[in-house]
Coordinates of C-alpha atoms in Angstrom, one line a residue:
X297 CA -157.3 -229.7 5.1
X298 CA -154.8 -226.8 4.8
X299 CA -154.5 -224.9 8.1
X300 CA -151.9 -222.8 9.7
X301 CA -149.6 -224.9 11.8
X302 CA -150.9 -223.8 15.2
X303 CA -154.5 -224.5 14.1
X304 CA -153.5 -227.9 12.6
X305 CA -151.9 -229.0 15.8
X306 CA -155.0 -228.2 17.7
X307 CA -157.1 -230.1 15.2
X308 CA -154.9 -233.2 15.4
X309 CA -155.3 -233.2 19.2
X310 CA -159.0 -232.7 18.9
X311 CA -159.4 -235.5 16.5
X312 CA -158.2 -238.0 19.0
X313 CA -160.5 -236.9 21.8
X314 CA -164.0 -238.0 22.7
X315 CA -166.3 -235.2 21.7
X316 CA -169.1 -233.8 23.8
X317 CA -172.5 -233.3 22.4
X318 CA -172.5 -230.7 19.6
X319 CA -174.3 -227.6 21.0
X320 CA -176.7 -225.4 19.0
X321 CA -176.8 -221.7 19.6
X322 CA -179.9 -219.6 19.1
X323 CA -179.3 -216.4 17.1
X324 CA -179.6 -213.2 19.1
X325 CA -182.6 -211.0 18.0
X326 CA -181.6 -208.5 15.4
X327 CA -183.3 -205.1 15.2
X328 CA -185.1 -203.0 17.9
X329 CA -185.8 -204.4 21.3
X330 CA -188.1 -202.9 23.9
X331 CA -186.1 -202.5 27.1
X332 CA -189.0 -203.1 29.5
X333 CA -190.1 -201.4 32.7
X334 CA -187.6 -201.5 35.6
X335 CA -190.0 -200.8 38.5
X336 CA -191.2 -204.2 39.6
X337 CA -191.7 -207.5 37.8
X338 CA -193.2 -206.8 34.4
X339 CA -192.9 -207.9 30.7
X340 CA -193.3 -206.1 27.5
X341 CA -196.0 -207.3 25.1
X342 CA -195.4 -207.3 21.3
X343 CA -196.1 -203.9 19.7
X344 CA -195.4 -202.7 16.2
X345 CA -192.7 -204.6 14.4
X346 CA -190.2 -204.8 17.3
X347 CA -187.8 -207.7 17.3
X348 CA -188.1 -208.5 21.0
X349 CA -189.2 -207.2 24.4
X350 CA -187.9 -207.6 27.9
X351 CA -189.2 -209.3 30.9
X352 CA -187.6 -207.3 33.7
X353 CA -188.2 -209.3 36.9
X354 CA -187.0 -209.2 40.5
X355 CA -185.3 -212.3 41.9
X356 CA -187.4 -211.9 45.1
X357 CA -190.6 -212.3 43.0
X358 CA -189.3 -215.3 41.0
X359 CA -188.0 -217.2 44.0
X360 CA -189.6 -215.9 47.2
X361 CA -188.7 -219.1 49.0
X362 CA -185.5 -221.0 48.3
X363 CA -186.1 -223.6 45.6
X364 CA -189.8 -222.6 45.0
X365 CA -190.1 -220.7 41.8
X366 CA -192.9 -218.5 40.4
X367 CA -192.3 -218.2 36.6
X368 CA -195.9 -217.1 35.8
X369 CA -195.0 -213.6 34.6
X370 CA -192.4 -214.9 32.1
X371 CA -194.6 -217.9 31.1
X372 CA -197.5 -215.5 30.3
X373 CA -195.2 -213.3 28.2
X374 CA -194.0 -216.3 26.3
X375 CA -197.6 -217.4 25.6
X376 CA -198.5 -214.0 24.3
X377 CA -195.3 -213.9 22.1
X378 CA -196.0 -217.3 20.7
X379 CA -199.6 -216.3 19.9
X380 CA -198.4 -213.1 18.2
X381 CA -195.9 -215.1 16.1
X382 CA -198.6 -217.6 15.1
X383 CA -201.0 -214.8 14.1
X384 CA -198.3 -213.3 11.9
X385 CA -197.4 -216.7 10.3
X386 CA -193.8 -216.7 11.5
X387 CA -191.9 -219.3 13.5
X388 CA -190.9 -218.6 17.1
X389 CA -187.3 -218.9 16.0
X390 CA -187.7 -216.1 13.5
X391 CA -190.4 -214.1 15.1
X392 CA -190.8 -211.9 18.2
X393 CA -188.6 -212.9 21.1
X394 CA -188.9 -212.7 24.9
X395 CA -185.8 -211.4 26.6
X396 CA -185.2 -212.3 30.3
X397 CA -183.5 -209.9 32.7
X398 CA -183.7 -211.2 36.4
X399 CA -182.6 -208.3 38.6
X400 CA -180.6 -209.5 41.6
X401 CA -178.4 -207.4 44.0
X402 CA -180.8 -205.3 46.2
X403 CA -183.7 -207.2 44.6
X404 CA -182.5 -210.6 45.9
X405 CA -185.0 -212.5 48.1
X406 CA -184.8 -212.0 51.9
X407 CA -183.8 -215.7 52.3
X408 CA -180.6 -214.9 50.3
X409 CA -179.9 -211.7 52.3
X410 CA -180.6 -213.5 55.6
X411 CA -178.3 -216.4 54.8
X412 CA -175.5 -216.0 57.3
X413 CA -173.1 -217.4 54.8
X414 CA -174.0 -214.7 52.4
X415 CA -174.3 -211.6 54.6
X416 CA -175.7 -208.2 53.8
X417 CA -175.0 -204.5 54.3
X418 CA -177.0 -201.3 54.4
X419 CA -176.3 -199.7 51.1
X420 CA -177.3 -196.3 49.7
X421 CA -178.0 -195.5 46.1
X422 CA -178.3 -191.7 45.9
X423 CA -178.6 -190.5 49.5
X424 CA -179.6 -191.9 52.9
X425 CA -183.3 -191.3 52.7
X426 CA -185.6 -194.3 53.1
X427 CA -186.4 -194.8 49.4
X428 CA -182.7 -194.8 48.6
X429 CA -181.7 -197.2 51.3
X430 CA -181.3 -200.9 50.5
X431 CA -180.1 -204.2 51.9
X432 CA -177.4 -205.4 49.6
X433 CA -176.2 -209.0 49.8
X434 CA -172.4 -209.5 49.4
X435 CA -172.5 -210.5 45.8
X436 CA -168.7 -210.6 45.6
X437 CA -168.5 -213.7 47.8
X438 CA -169.1 -217.4 46.8
X439 CA -172.2 -218.2 48.9
X440 CA -174.2 -215.6 47.2
X441 CA -172.9 -216.7 43.8
X442 CA -173.8 -220.3 44.6
X443 CA -177.5 -219.2 45.0
X444 CA -177.3 -217.3 41.7
X445 CA -176.0 -220.4 40.0
X446 CA -178.9 -222.4 41.3
X447 CA -181.3 -219.7 40.0
X448 CA -179.7 -219.8 36.5
X449 CA -179.8 -223.5 36.4
X450 CA -183.5 -223.5 37.2
X451 CA -184.2 -220.7 34.6
X452 CA -182.2 -222.5 31.9
X453 CA -183.8 -225.8 32.6
X454 CA -187.2 -224.1 31.9
X455 CA -186.3 -221.8 29.0
X456 CA -183.1 -222.7 27.3
X457 CA -184.8 -224.9 24.7
X458 CA -187.6 -222.4 24.0
X459 CA -187.2 -220.8 20.6
X460 CA -189.2 -217.7 21.6
X461 CA -186.7 -216.9 24.4
X462 CA -184.1 -214.8 22.6
X463 CA -181.6 -214.0 25.4
X464 CA -180.9 -213.8 29.1
X465 CA -179.1 -211.0 30.9
X466 CA -176.1 -211.7 33.2
X467 CA -176.9 -209.9 36.4
X468 CA -175.1 -211.7 39.3
X469 CA -172.6 -208.9 40.1
X470 CA -175.0 -205.9 40.4
X471 CA -176.3 -203.5 42.9
X472 CA -179.4 -201.5 41.6
X473 CA -178.8 -201.5 37.9
X474 CA -177.9 -204.5 35.7
X475 CA -174.9 -202.8 34.2
X476 CA -172.7 -205.3 35.9
X477 CA -169.4 -203.5 35.9
X478 CA -170.2 -200.3 37.7
X479 CA -172.1 -198.5 40.5
X480 CA -170.6 -200.5 43.3
X481 CA -170.6 -197.4 45.7
X482 CA -173.7 -195.6 44.5
X483 CA -173.8 -191.9 43.5
X484 CA -171.2 -189.4 44.5
X485 CA -172.9 -188.3 47.8
X486 CA -172.8 -191.8 49.3
X487 CA -169.7 -193.4 47.9
X488 CA -167.4 -193.0 50.9
X489 CA -170.1 -194.2 53.2
X490 CA -170.8 -197.3 51.1
X491 CA -167.1 -198.2 50.7
X492 CA -166.5 -197.8 54.4
X493 CA -169.3 -200.3 55.0
X494 CA -168.1 -202.7 52.3
X495 CA -164.5 -202.6 53.6
X496 CA -165.6 -202.7 57.3
X497 CA -166.5 -206.4 57.1
X498 CA -164.3 -209.2 58.3
X499 CA -161.4 -210.1 56.1
X500 CA -163.1 -213.1 54.6
X501 CA -166.1 -211.1 53.5
X502 CA -165.0 -207.5 52.8
X503 CA -165.1 -206.1 49.3
X504 CA -162.0 -206.0 47.2
X505 CA -161.5 -205.1 43.5
X506 CA -160.0 -208.6 43.0
X507 CA -163.1 -210.3 44.4
X508 CA -165.3 -208.1 42.2
X509 CA -163.4 -209.0 39.1
X510 CA -163.5 -212.7 40.0
X511 CA -167.3 -212.4 40.5
X512 CA -167.6 -211.2 36.9
X513 CA -165.5 -214.1 35.6
X514 CA -167.5 -216.6 37.6
X515 CA -170.7 -215.1 36.2
X516 CA -169.4 -216.0 32.7
X517 CA -168.7 -219.5 33.8
X518 CA -172.1 -219.9 35.4
X519 CA -173.9 -218.8 32.2
X520 CA -171.6 -220.9 30.0
X521 CA -172.5 -224.0 32.1
X522 CA -176.2 -223.4 32.3
X523 CA -177.5 -221.6 29.2
X524 CA -176.2 -223.8 26.4
X525 CA -178.4 -222.6 23.6
X526 CA -179.5 -219.1 24.6
X527 CA -177.3 -216.1 24.2
X528 CA -176.2 -214.2 27.4
X529 CA -175.9 -210.4 27.3
X530 CA -173.6 -208.3 29.4
X531 CA -174.7 -204.7 29.8
X532 CA -171.6 -202.9 30.8
X533 CA -169.7 -199.6 31.2
X534 CA -165.9 -199.8 31.3
X535 CA -164.8 -201.9 34.3
X536 CA -164.4 -199.7 37.4
X537 CA -161.7 -200.0 40.0
X538 CA -162.6 -198.5 43.4
X539 CA -160.6 -196.4 45.8
X540 CA -160.8 -198.1 49.2
X541 CA -160.5 -194.7 51.0
X542 CA -163.3 -192.7 49.4
X543 CA -165.2 -195.1 47.1
X544 CA -164.4 -193.1 44.0
X545 CA -163.9 -195.0 40.8
X546 CA -161.6 -195.1 37.8
X547 CA -162.3 -196.9 34.5
X548 CA -159.9 -199.6 33.2
X549 CA -160.1 -200.1 29.5
X550 CA -157.7 -203.1 29.5
X551 CA -159.4 -205.0 32.3
X552 CA -162.7 -204.5 30.4
X553 CA -161.1 -206.0 27.3
X554 CA -159.7 -208.9 29.3
X555 CA -163.1 -209.7 30.6
X556 CA -164.8 -209.4 27.2
X557 CA -162.2 -211.7 25.7
X558 CA -162.8 -214.2 28.5
X559 CA -166.5 -214.1 27.9
X560 CA -166.0 -214.6 24.1
X561 CA -163.5 -217.3 24.4
X562 CA -164.3 -220.7 23.0
X563 CA -163.9 -222.3 26.4
X564 CA -166.6 -220.1 27.9
X565 CA -169.6 -218.5 26.1
X566 CA -168.0 -217.9 22.8
X567 CA -170.7 -216.7 20.3
X568 CA -173.3 -216.9 23.1
X569 CA -171.6 -213.8 24.7
X570 CA -173.4 -210.7 23.6
X571 CA -171.7 -207.5 24.8
X572 CA -173.4 -204.2 25.1
X573 CA -173.6 -200.8 26.7
X574 CA -176.5 -198.9 28.2
X575 CA -177.4 -195.2 27.9
X576 CA -176.1 -194.5 24.4
X577 CA -176.7 -190.9 23.2
X578 CA -176.7 -189.3 19.8
X579 CA -173.7 -187.1 20.5
X580 CA -171.2 -189.8 21.5
X581 CA -168.2 -191.1 19.5
X582 CA -166.4 -194.4 19.4
X583 CA -162.7 -193.3 19.2
X584 CA -162.2 -191.8 22.6
X585 CA -161.2 -194.8 24.8
X586 CA -164.7 -195.3 26.0
X587 CA -166.9 -198.4 26.1
X588 CA -168.1 -197.4 22.7
X589 CA -164.6 -197.9 21.2
X590 CA -164.2 -201.3 22.8
X591 CA -167.6 -202.5 21.6
X592 CA -166.8 -201.2 18.1
X593 CA -163.6 -203.4 18.2
X594 CA -165.7 -206.4 19.2
X595 CA -168.2 -205.8 16.4
X596 CA -165.5 -205.5 13.8
X597 CA -164.2 -208.8 15.0
X598 CA -167.5 -210.3 14.1
X599 CA -169.1 -210.8 17.5
X600 CA -172.7 -209.6 18.4
X601 CA -172.9 -206.2 20.0
X602 CA -176.0 -204.3 21.3
X603 CA -176.6 -200.8 22.7
X604 CA -179.3 -199.6 25.0
X605 CA -180.1 -195.9 24.4
X606 CA -180.5 -193.1 26.9
X607 CA -184.0 -192.7 28.4
X608 CA -186.2 -189.8 27.3
X609 CA -185.1 -186.6 29.0
X610 CA -186.3 -183.0 28.7
X611 CA -183.8 -181.5 31.2
X612 CA -182.3 -178.2 30.1
X613 CA -179.1 -178.9 28.2
X614 CA -179.6 -182.7 28.3
X615 CA -182.5 -183.1 25.9
X616 CA -183.1 -186.6 24.6
X617 CA -186.2 -187.0 22.5
X618 CA -187.3 -188.8 19.3
X619 CA -184.7 -187.1 17.1
X620 CA -181.9 -187.8 19.6
X621 CA -183.1 -191.4 19.7
X622 CA -182.7 -191.6 16.0
X623 CA -179.2 -190.2 16.3
X624 CA -178.3 -192.9 18.9
X625 CA -179.7 -195.6 16.7
X626 CA -177.7 -194.3 13.8
X627 CA -174.5 -194.5 16.0
X628 CA -175.3 -198.0 16.9
X629 CA -175.9 -199.1 13.3
X630 CA -172.7 -197.4 12.2
X631 CA -170.7 -199.1 14.9
X632 CA -171.8 -202.6 13.9
X633 CA -174.5 -203.3 16.5
X634 CA -177.1 -205.9 15.7
X635 CA -179.7 -204.6 18.1
X636 CA -180.7 -201.5 20.0
X637 CA -182.8 -201.5 23.2
X638 CA -185.1 -198.5 22.9
X639 CA -186.6 -196.4 25.7
X640 CA -189.9 -197.1 27.4
X641 CA -192.7 -195.0 25.9
X642 CA -191.1 -195.0 22.4
X643 CA -194.7 -195.2 21.1
X644 CA -196.2 -192.2 22.9
X645 CA -197.0 -188.9 21.2
X646 CA -195.8 -187.1 24.3
X647 CA -193.1 -189.4 25.7
X648 CA -192.3 -187.1 28.6
X649 CA -195.7 -187.3 30.3
X650 CA -196.3 -190.8 28.8
X651 CA -199.5 -189.9 27.0
X652 CA -200.9 -190.7 23.5
X653 CA -199.6 -194.3 23.3
X654 CA -201.9 -195.3 20.5
X655 CA -201.8 -197.6 17.5
X656 CA -201.5 -194.6 15.2
X657 CA -198.3 -193.5 17.0
X658 CA -196.9 -197.0 17.0
X659 CA -197.4 -197.1 13.3
X660 CA -195.8 -193.7 12.9
X661 CA -192.8 -194.5 15.0
X662 CA -192.3 -197.9 13.3
X663 CA -192.2 -196.1 10.0
X664 CA -189.7 -193.6 11.3
X665 CA -187.5 -196.3 12.8
X666 CA -187.7 -198.6 9.7
X667 CA -184.4 -197.6 8.3
X668 CA -182.5 -198.1 11.6
X669 CA -184.1 -201.5 12.1
X670 CA -183.1 -202.6 8.6
X671 CA -179.5 -201.4 9.1
X672 CA -179.2 -203.3 12.4
X673 CA -180.5 -206.5 10.7
X674 CA -178.0 -206.0 7.9
X675 CA -175.3 -206.0 10.5
X676 CA -176.6 -209.4 11.4
X677 CA -176.7 -210.7 7.9
X678 CA -173.2 -212.0 7.4
X679 CA -171.9 -215.0 5.4
X680 CA -169.1 -217.4 5.5
X681 CA -167.1 -218.3 2.4
X682 CA -164.0 -220.0 1.0
X683 CA -161.8 -217.9 -1.2
X684 CA -160.1 -219.2 -4.4
X685 CA -157.3 -220.6 -2.2
X686 CA -160.0 -222.5 -0.2
X687 CA -159.2 -220.4 2.9
X688 CA -162.3 -219.8 5.2
X689 CA -163.4 -216.2 5.4
X690 CA -166.3 -214.4 7.1
X691 CA -168.2 -211.3 6.2
X692 CA -169.6 -209.7 9.4
X693 CA -171.7 -207.0 7.8
X694 CA -172.7 -205.5 4.5
X695 CA -170.8 -202.2 5.0
X696 CA -167.6 -201.7 7.0
X697 CA -164.8 -204.2 6.9
X698 CA -164.7 -206.8 4.1
X699 CA -164.0 -210.6 4.3
X700 CA -162.0 -211.5 7.4
X701 CA -159.7 -214.5 7.2
X702 CA -160.3 -217.4 9.5
X703 CA -158.3 -220.5 10.1
X704 CA -159.0 -223.5 7.9
X705 CA -159.6 -224.3 4.2
X706 CA -162.7 -225.9 2.8
X707 CA -164.1 -226.9 -0.6
X708 CA -167.7 -226.6 0.5
X709 CA -169.3 -225.1 3.7
X710 CA -172.5 -224.4 5.5
X711 CA -173.0 -222.1 8.5
X712 CA -175.7 -220.8 10.9
X713 CA -176.5 -217.3 12.1
X714 CA -174.6 -218.1 15.4
X715 CA -171.4 -218.7 13.6
X716 CA -171.4 -222.5 13.6
X717 CA -169.7 -223.9 10.4
X718 CA -169.7 -227.4 8.8
X719 CA -167.5 -228.1 5.8
X720 CA -165.9 -230.6 3.4
X721 CA -162.2 -230.6 2.7
X722 CA -160.0 -232.8 0.5
X723 CA -162.9 -234.3 -1.3
X724 CA -164.7 -236.0 1.6
X725 CA -163.2 -235.0 5.0
X726 CA -165.8 -233.5 7.4
X727 CA -164.9 -230.6 9.7
X728 CA -166.9 -228.7 12.3
X729 CA -166.4 -225.4 14.2
X730 CA -168.9 -224.5 16.9
X731 CA -168.2 -220.7 16.7
X732 CA -165.7 -218.3 15.4
X733 CA -163.6 -218.5 18.6
X734 CA -163.5 -222.3 18.6
X735 CA -161.0 -224.7 17.1
X736 CA -161.9 -226.9 14.1
X737 CA -162.9 -230.5 14.9
X738 CA -162.5 -233.4 12.6
X739 CA -165.8 -235.3 12.3
X740 CA -165.8 -239.0 11.6
X741 CA -167.3 -240.2 8.3
X742 CA -166.9 -239.1 4.7
X743 CA -169.3 -236.8 2.8
X744 CA -169.1 -234.8 -0.4
X745 CA -171.8 -232.3 0.6
X746 CA -173.0 -231.1 4.0
X747 CA -175.6 -228.6 5.2
X748 CA -176.6 -227.3 8.7
X749 CA -179.8 -225.5 9.6
X750 CA -180.0 -222.8 12.3
X751 CA -181.3 -225.1 15.1
X752 CA -178.5 -227.5 14.4
X753 CA -179.9 -230.1 12.1
X754 CA -177.1 -231.4 9.9
X755 CA -177.5 -233.5 6.7
X756 CA -175.1 -234.7 4.0
X757 CA -174.5 -236.8 1.0
X758 CA -171.6 -239.2 0.5
X759 CA -169.8 -240.1 -2.7
X760 CA -172.2 -242.9 -3.4
X761 CA -175.2 -240.6 -3.2
X762 CA -176.3 -242.0 0.2
X763 CA -178.1 -239.6 2.6
X764 CA -177.2 -239.0 6.2
X765 CA -178.3 -237.0 9.2
X766 CA -176.2 -236.1 12.2
X767 CA -177.3 -237.5 15.6
X768 CA -175.8 -234.6 17.6
X769 CA -176.6 -236.1 21.0
X770 CA -174.5 -239.2 20.3
X771 CA -172.1 -237.6 17.7
X772 CA -172.8 -240.1 14.9
X773 CA -174.3 -240.3 11.4
X774 CA -177.7 -241.9 10.8
X775 CA -178.7 -243.1 7.3
X776 CA -181.9 -241.7 5.8
X777 CA -184.0 -243.3 3.1
X778 CA -183.6 -241.9 -0.4
X779 CA -186.2 -241.1 -3.1
X780 CA -186.8 -243.5 -5.9
X781 CA -184.1 -242.8 -8.5
X782 CA -183.4 -244.0 -12.0
X783 CA -180.6 -246.4 -12.8
X784 CA -177.2 -244.8 -12.4
X785 CA -178.8 -241.7 -10.8
X786 CA -177.6 -240.5 -7.4
X787 CA -178.1 -237.7 -4.9
X788 CA -175.6 -234.8 -5.3
X789 CA -176.8 -232.1 -2.9
X790 CA -179.2 -231.8 0.0
X791 CA -180.4 -229.0 2.3
X792 CA -182.7 -229.0 5.3
X793 CA -185.0 -226.8 7.3
X794 CA -185.0 -226.7 11.1
X795 CA -188.0 -229.1 11.3
X796 CA -186.4 -231.7 8.9
X797 CA -187.9 -230.9 5.5
X798 CA -185.3 -231.8 2.9
X799 CA -184.7 -230.6 -0.6
X800 CA -182.2 -232.6 -2.8
X801 CA -180.9 -232.6 -6.3
X802 CA -179.6 -235.6 -8.3
X803 CA -176.9 -236.3 -10.9
X804 CA -179.7 -236.0 -13.5
X805 CA -180.6 -232.5 -12.2
X806 CA -183.9 -233.7 -10.8
X807 CA -185.3 -232.1 -7.6
X808 CA -186.9 -234.0 -4.8
X809 CA -188.5 -232.8 -1.6
X810 CA -188.9 -234.9 1.6
X811 CA -191.4 -234.2 4.3
X812 CA -190.4 -234.2 8.0
X813 CA -192.1 -237.6 8.3
X814 CA -189.9 -239.0 5.6
X815 CA -192.1 -239.0 2.4
X816 CA -190.3 -238.1 -0.8
X817 CA -191.9 -236.4 -3.9
X818 CA -190.5 -235.3 -7.2
X819 CA -190.6 -231.5 -7.8
X820 CA -190.9 -230.2 -11.3
X821 CA -187.8 -228.4 -12.7
X822 CA -184.2 -229.3 -13.5
X823 CA -181.7 -227.9 -11.0
X824 CA -178.1 -228.8 -10.0
X825 CA -178.4 -227.3 -6.5
X826 CA -181.2 -226.2 -4.2
X827 CA -180.9 -224.1 -1.0
X828 CA -183.6 -223.7 1.6
X829 CA -183.6 -221.4 4.7
X830 CA -184.2 -222.5 8.2
X831 CA -188.0 -222.2 8.3
X832 CA -188.6 -223.2 4.7
X833 CA -190.0 -219.9 3.6
X834 CA -187.2 -219.3 1.0
X835 CA -186.1 -221.9 -1.5
X836 CA -183.6 -221.0 -4.2
X837 CA -182.1 -223.1 -6.9
X838 CA -179.4 -223.0 -9.7
X839 CA -179.9 -224.7 -13.1
X840 CA -177.1 -226.4 -15.0
X841 CA -176.8 -223.3 -17.1
X842 CA -176.3 -221.2 -13.9
X843 CA -179.7 -219.4 -14.2
X844 CA -181.3 -218.6 -10.8
X845 CA -184.7 -219.8 -9.7
X846 CA -186.9 -219.2 -6.7
X847 CA -189.7 -221.4 -5.4
X848 CA -193.1 -219.5 -5.4
X849 CA -195.0 -222.2 -3.6
X850 CA -196.2 -224.1 -6.6
X851 CA -193.4 -223.7 -9.1
X852 CA -190.1 -222.0 -10.0
X853 CA -189.8 -218.3 -10.9
X854 CA -186.8 -217.1 -12.8
X855 CA -184.7 -214.5 -11.1
X856 CA -182.3 -212.2 -13.1
X857 CA -178.6 -212.9 -12.9
X858 CA -176.4 -216.0 -13.1
X859 CA -174.8 -218.0 -10.3
X860 CA -173.0 -221.3 -10.0
X861 CA -174.0 -221.7 -6.3
X862 CA -176.6 -220.1 -4.0
X863 CA -177.3 -220.1 -0.3
X864 CA -180.5 -219.0 1.5
X865 CA -180.1 -217.8 5.1
X866 CA -182.3 -216.3 7.8
X867 CA -184.6 -213.3 7.4
X868 CA -184.2 -213.1 3.6
X869 CA -180.4 -213.3 3.7
X870 CA -179.4 -214.8 0.3
X871 CA -175.9 -215.0 -1.1
X872 CA -174.4 -216.6 -4.2
X873 CA -171.2 -217.0 -6.3
X874 CA -171.1 -216.7 -10.1
X875 CA -168.9 -218.5 -12.6
X876 CA -166.1 -215.9 -12.3
X877 CA -166.0 -216.4 -8.5
X878 CA -167.6 -213.1 -7.7
X879 CA -169.8 -213.3 -4.6
X880 CA -173.1 -211.6 -4.5
X881 CA -175.7 -210.6 -1.8
X882 CA -179.4 -210.2 -2.6
X883 CA -180.3 -206.6 -1.8
X884 CA -184.0 -206.2 -2.3
X885 CA -184.6 -207.0 -6.0
X886 CA -181.0 -206.7 -7.1
X887 CA -177.6 -208.4 -6.6
X888 CA -174.8 -206.5 -4.9
X889 CA -171.2 -207.8 -5.5
X890 CA -169.1 -208.1 -2.4
X891 CA -165.7 -209.5 -3.4
X892 CA -164.3 -212.7 -4.9
X893 CA -165.0 -216.1 -3.4
X894 CA -165.2 -219.7 -4.5
X895 CA -168.2 -220.8 -2.4
X896 CA -170.5 -219.0 0.1
X897 CA -172.9 -219.8 2.9
X898 CA -175.5 -217.3 4.1
X899 CA -175.9 -217.3 7.9

């Protein structure tokens, strides 16, 4: 495998190590997400065609007694979401998702605040009136963080493997709001008072900027070690350094970048790290040294980014209504975001007094928002490819930057929406990369064709036409039974759905389908390659003369154009390469050319 020297050295080292189990990452929901209600423990129910909705819950409600959890609100939201997906005929992996945001800080349980090893202070948000006065545990110290780690372990044990759970917010280092890198000293009127209290503690417990930054880093490690399949989102402003004398703050662009890079590194969360910013307006820009500029850089590097818009406001000179919301969504789509969290009451005819939230208004708003939702999803419809020199490249969105060069060189490859890539090099060598920021790993065995589905099922064919599936828990290949073939005929290509339905082609261009239980059947038609998406709803094929065919449920329908290879990904994401090595993306009912590649894999 041709690799740059530094990458090759890493690969040779990795090849001699005992690998851990190969993790599978759920894709982050693409499109519009309902942000949820922040006053208490509540969950959004599916409405319209939203991609997801939040459960915003207080830690004190989830774990009122240490080690005794009440997950009923989240469990009920999951049941509603699963029923909604079933009614629409979509899988929980591809349908509506439940997002989890457990609010900690001042909403931590009393048993945490009363733990003498944790400690607490009286902390003011806006002023010193009763409704703005809180008891804040010392989140910047280890004992509090240990309790948060236990909370995340319990939540991940319950929800990490649930397809319908689309993401979890990191919220360890917060006060009132879950933007984790700001608001340590409250609003301007109370900053000096709060800082004096935070600094008036004993030397072992008092607040320092260094302990705060270390808290944010440990938060990354906790989520990386507990949530193995589910993306973690970090809602953030630029990192703020605080003046110990008066509690005033100054933003640090470079420290924010350092923390973002730490989160995205292969040794931490990698592709599971979803970075974002809250309170996006229509009149903001992304070239002014703000958090918007940094998130734009992250998106251009191919990592998932989200924005949460401003709330509806009718204040003089600060109006934010439906038209302004559209402007904010337009900004996010232009800047490479894959999702936008929209305000509460997005579906009300009068969103300032929260009235007229009817199905008619839901339908109207959904129609108005359709273009923005489609553009966000397009930012989540990338592909991986090998160019004519076999170098691996990635397309992160349909507009913007083109094919970005990655390390490695492959003859054939297959990837998932989370950035996991499997490939074949030098005829039969197998290589695997968990995410964009990870090193390539040499996988034992020899195959001539390999495919991976979104939930991590990996299948392949070797040079003798034998069929194998990857046992990812034990990092080994298991042989699968083949269909009944003619003398001299052998399997050439294979593809798989998440639940184990296989489609395969043979050296005689015959097509076979295998049920999840292992029963093979011959499918009419003569094709040299078949590609199926994760849930089996899209099956595409290429005939020996490079004509394109799509499975209609009972037979093959001819699609205009000509390709030598095709790949079906999630949510209708279809890519292909023609005989002249031009790569194409399926845009509605037409093909859009997007550069020159040798082989392509839709995510």
